[in-house]
mmCIF file of C-alpha atoms in Angstrom:
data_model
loop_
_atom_site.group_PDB
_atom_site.id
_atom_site.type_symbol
_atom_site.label_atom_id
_atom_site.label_comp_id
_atom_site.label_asym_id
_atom_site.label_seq_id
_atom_site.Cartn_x
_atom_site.Cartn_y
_atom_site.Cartn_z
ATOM 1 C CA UNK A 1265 201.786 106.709 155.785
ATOM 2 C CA UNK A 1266 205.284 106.567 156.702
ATOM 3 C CA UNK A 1267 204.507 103.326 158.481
ATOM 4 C CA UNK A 1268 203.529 101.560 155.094
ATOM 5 C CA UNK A 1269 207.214 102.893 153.579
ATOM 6 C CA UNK A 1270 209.236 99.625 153.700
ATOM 7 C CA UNK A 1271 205.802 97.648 152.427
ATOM 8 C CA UNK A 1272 205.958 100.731 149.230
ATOM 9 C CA UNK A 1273 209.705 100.351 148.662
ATOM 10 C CA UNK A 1274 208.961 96.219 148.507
ATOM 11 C CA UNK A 1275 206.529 97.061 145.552
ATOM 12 C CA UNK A 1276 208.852 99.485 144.089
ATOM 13 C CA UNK A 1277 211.618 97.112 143.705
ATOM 14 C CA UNK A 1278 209.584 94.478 142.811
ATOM 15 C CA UNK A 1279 208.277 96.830 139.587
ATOM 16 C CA UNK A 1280 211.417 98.431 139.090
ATOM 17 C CA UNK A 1281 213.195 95.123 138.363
ATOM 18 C CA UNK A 1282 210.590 94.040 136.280
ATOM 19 C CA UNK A 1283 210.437 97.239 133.849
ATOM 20 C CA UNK A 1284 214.527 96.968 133.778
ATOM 21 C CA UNK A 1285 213.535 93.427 132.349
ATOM 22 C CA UNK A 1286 211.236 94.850 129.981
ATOM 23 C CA UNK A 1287 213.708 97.196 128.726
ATOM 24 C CA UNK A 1288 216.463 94.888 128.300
ATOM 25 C CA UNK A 1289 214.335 91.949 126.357
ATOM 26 C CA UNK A 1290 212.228 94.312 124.623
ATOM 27 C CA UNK A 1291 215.555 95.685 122.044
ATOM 28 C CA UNK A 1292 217.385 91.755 122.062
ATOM 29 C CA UNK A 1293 213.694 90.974 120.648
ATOM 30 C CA UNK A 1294 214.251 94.061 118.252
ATOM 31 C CA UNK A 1295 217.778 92.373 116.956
ATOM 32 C CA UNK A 1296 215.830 89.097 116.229
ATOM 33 C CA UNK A 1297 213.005 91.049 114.647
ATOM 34 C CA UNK A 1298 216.051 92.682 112.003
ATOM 35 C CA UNK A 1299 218.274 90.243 111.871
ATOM 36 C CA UNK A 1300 215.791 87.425 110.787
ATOM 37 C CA UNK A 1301 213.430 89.701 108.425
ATOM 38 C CA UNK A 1302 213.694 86.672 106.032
ATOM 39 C CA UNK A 1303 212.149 84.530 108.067
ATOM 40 C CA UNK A 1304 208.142 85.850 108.000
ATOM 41 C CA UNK A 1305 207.073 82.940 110.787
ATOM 42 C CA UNK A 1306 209.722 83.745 112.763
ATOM 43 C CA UNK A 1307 208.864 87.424 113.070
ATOM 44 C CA UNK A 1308 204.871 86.854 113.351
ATOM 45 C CA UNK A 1309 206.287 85.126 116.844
ATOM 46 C CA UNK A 1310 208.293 87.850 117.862
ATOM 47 C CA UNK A 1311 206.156 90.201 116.837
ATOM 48 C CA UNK A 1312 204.060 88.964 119.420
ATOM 49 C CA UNK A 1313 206.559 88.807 122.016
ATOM 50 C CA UNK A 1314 207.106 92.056 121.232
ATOM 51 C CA UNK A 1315 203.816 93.338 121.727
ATOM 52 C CA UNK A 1316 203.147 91.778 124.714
ATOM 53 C CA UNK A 1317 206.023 92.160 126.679
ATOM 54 C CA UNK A 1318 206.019 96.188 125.916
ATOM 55 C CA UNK A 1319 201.789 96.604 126.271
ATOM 56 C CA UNK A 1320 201.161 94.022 128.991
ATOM 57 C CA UNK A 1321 204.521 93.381 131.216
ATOM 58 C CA UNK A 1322 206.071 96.831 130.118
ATOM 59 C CA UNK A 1323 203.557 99.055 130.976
ATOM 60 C CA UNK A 1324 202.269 97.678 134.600
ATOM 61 C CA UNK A 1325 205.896 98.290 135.286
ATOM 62 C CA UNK A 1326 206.063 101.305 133.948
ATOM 63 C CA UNK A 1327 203.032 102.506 135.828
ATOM 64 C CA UNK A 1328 203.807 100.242 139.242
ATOM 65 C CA UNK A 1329 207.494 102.204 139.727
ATOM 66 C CA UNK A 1330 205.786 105.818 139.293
ATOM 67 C CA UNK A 1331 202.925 104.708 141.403
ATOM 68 C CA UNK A 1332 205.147 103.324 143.939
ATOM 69 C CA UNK A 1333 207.625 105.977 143.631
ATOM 70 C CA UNK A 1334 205.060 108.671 144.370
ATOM 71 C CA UNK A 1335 203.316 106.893 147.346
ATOM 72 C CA UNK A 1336 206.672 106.709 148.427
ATOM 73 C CA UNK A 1337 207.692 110.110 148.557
ATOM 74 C CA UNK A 1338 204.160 111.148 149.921
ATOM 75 C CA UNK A 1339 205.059 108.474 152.887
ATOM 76 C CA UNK A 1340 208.670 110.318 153.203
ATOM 77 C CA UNK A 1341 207.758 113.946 152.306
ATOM 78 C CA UNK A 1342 211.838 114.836 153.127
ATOM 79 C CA UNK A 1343 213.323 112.505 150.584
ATOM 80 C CA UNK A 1344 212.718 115.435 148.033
ATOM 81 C CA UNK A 1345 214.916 117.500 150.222
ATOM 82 C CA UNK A 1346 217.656 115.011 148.944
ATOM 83 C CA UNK A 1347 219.865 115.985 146.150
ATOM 84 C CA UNK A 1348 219.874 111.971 145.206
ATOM 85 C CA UNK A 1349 216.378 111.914 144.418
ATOM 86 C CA UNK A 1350 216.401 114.740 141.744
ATOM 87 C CA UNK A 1351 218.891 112.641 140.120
ATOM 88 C CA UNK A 1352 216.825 109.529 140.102
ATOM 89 C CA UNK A 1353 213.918 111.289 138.898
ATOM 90 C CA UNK A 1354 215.462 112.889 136.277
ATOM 91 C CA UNK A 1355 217.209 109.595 134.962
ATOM 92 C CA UNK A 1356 213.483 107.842 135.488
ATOM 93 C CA UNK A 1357 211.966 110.116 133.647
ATOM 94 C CA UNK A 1358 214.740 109.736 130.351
ATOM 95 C CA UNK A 1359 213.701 105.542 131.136
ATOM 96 C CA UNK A 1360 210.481 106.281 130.096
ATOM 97 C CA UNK A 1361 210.917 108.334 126.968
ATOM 98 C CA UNK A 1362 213.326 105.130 126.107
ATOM 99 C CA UNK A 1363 210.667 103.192 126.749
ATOM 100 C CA UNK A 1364 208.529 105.286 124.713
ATOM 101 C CA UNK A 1365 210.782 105.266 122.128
ATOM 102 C CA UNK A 1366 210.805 101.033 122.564
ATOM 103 C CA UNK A 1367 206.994 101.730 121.551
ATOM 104 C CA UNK A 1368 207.795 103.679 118.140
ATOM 105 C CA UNK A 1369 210.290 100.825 117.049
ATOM 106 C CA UNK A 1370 207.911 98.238 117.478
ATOM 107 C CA UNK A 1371 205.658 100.106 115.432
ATOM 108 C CA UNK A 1372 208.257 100.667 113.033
ATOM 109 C CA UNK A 1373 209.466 97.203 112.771
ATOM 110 C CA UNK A 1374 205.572 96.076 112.710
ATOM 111 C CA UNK A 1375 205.107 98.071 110.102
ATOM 112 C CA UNK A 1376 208.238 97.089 108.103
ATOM 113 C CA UNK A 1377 209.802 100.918 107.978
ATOM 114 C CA UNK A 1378 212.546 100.340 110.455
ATOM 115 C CA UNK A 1379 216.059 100.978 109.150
ATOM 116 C CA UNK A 1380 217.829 99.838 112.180
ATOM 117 C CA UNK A 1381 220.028 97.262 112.449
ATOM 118 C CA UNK A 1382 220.866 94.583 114.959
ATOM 119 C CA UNK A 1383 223.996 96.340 115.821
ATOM 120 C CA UNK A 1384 222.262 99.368 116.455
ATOM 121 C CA UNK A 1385 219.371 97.813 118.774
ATOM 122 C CA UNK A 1386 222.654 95.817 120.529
ATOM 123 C CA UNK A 1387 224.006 99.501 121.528
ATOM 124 C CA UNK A 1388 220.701 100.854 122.248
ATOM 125 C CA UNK A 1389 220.266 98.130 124.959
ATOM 126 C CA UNK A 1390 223.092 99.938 126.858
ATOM 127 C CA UNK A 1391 221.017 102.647 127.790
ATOM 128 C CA UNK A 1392 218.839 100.962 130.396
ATOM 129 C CA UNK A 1393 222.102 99.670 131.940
ATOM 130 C CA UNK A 1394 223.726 103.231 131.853
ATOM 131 C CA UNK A 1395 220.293 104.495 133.585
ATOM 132 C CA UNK A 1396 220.305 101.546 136.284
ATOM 133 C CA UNK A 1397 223.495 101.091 137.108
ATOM 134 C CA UNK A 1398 223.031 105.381 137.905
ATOM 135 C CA UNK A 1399 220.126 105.124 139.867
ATOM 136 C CA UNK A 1400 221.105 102.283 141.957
ATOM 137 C CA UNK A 1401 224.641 104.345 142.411
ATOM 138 C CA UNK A 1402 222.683 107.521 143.713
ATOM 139 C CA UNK A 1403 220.308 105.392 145.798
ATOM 140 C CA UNK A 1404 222.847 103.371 147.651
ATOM 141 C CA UNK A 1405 225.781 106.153 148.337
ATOM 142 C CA UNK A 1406 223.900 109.349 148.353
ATOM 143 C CA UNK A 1407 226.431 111.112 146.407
ATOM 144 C CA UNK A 1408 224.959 114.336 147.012
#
C-alpha cells in the first residue's frame, strides 16, 4: 500500500482544504444569518447556504480527510511512531467537534434560539485558523 501513499496524501489535501473551506464560510454565513435577522428572505437564502455547505460539502470533507488520513497511516504504519502525528490527530479530532458544534448553531439559528452575535461567530472563525495554521506547522517541521 505504501506505493499508493503520494496518490492518498493527493486526496487528503485535496479534502483537507476543502473542509478548512467549509469551516471558514460556514460561521461568516452564521454573521449574515444574525446580523440580518430582519431581513426573513435574506435568511431563507442563507439558511440554505447554510445547510448545504455543512450537510453536503462539509461532511464529504469531513469524512474524505479521516478516510484519507487512515488509509494513509495504514500505507505508512511508522508515521504513528512520530510525535507530529499525535499532535495532528489530536487537533483533527477538536476540528471536528467544531464542526460539530457548526451543526448545533445552524440548528440554533434555524430554529431562531441562537443568542450569538456576529461578533461572536467573527471570533469563533479563528479557531479553524488556530487548528490549521498548527497542523500544517507540525506537518512541515516535525517539531517533535
Amino acid at each position: 500500500m505504501a506505493e499508493y501513499y503520494l496518490y492518498l496524501k493527493y486526496l487528503h489535501y485535496l479534502f483537507f482544504i476543502s473542509w478548512m473551506a467549509v469551516l471558514f464560510y460556514q460561521t461568516r454565513l452564521y454573521v449574515y444569518h444574525v446580523e440580518n435577522m430582519d431581513k426573513p428572505d435574506f435568511v431563507k437564502v442563507v439558511e440554505v447556504m447554510e445547510y448545504k455547505m455543512y450537510h453536503y460539502i462539509g461532511w464529504v470533507a469531513l469524512i474524505g480527510s479521516f478516510f484519507t488520513g487512515i488509509l494513509i497511516l495504514i500505507a505508512m504504519p511508522d508515521l504513528i511512531k512520530t510525535g507530529h502525528i499525535h499532535v495532528k490527530i489530536l487537533v483533527v479530532i477538536l476540528m471536528a467537534i467544531y464542526h460539530l458544534d457548526l451543526g448545533r448553531y445552524m440548528k440554533q439559528l434555524k430554529e431562531k434560539r441562537c443568542n450569538k452575535s456576529g461578533i461572536f461567530f467573527r471570533a469563533y472563525n479563528e479557531v479553524p485558523t488556530i487548528a490549521m495554521l498548527i497542523i500544517i506547522w507540525v506537518m512541515i517541521v516535525n517539531p517533535f
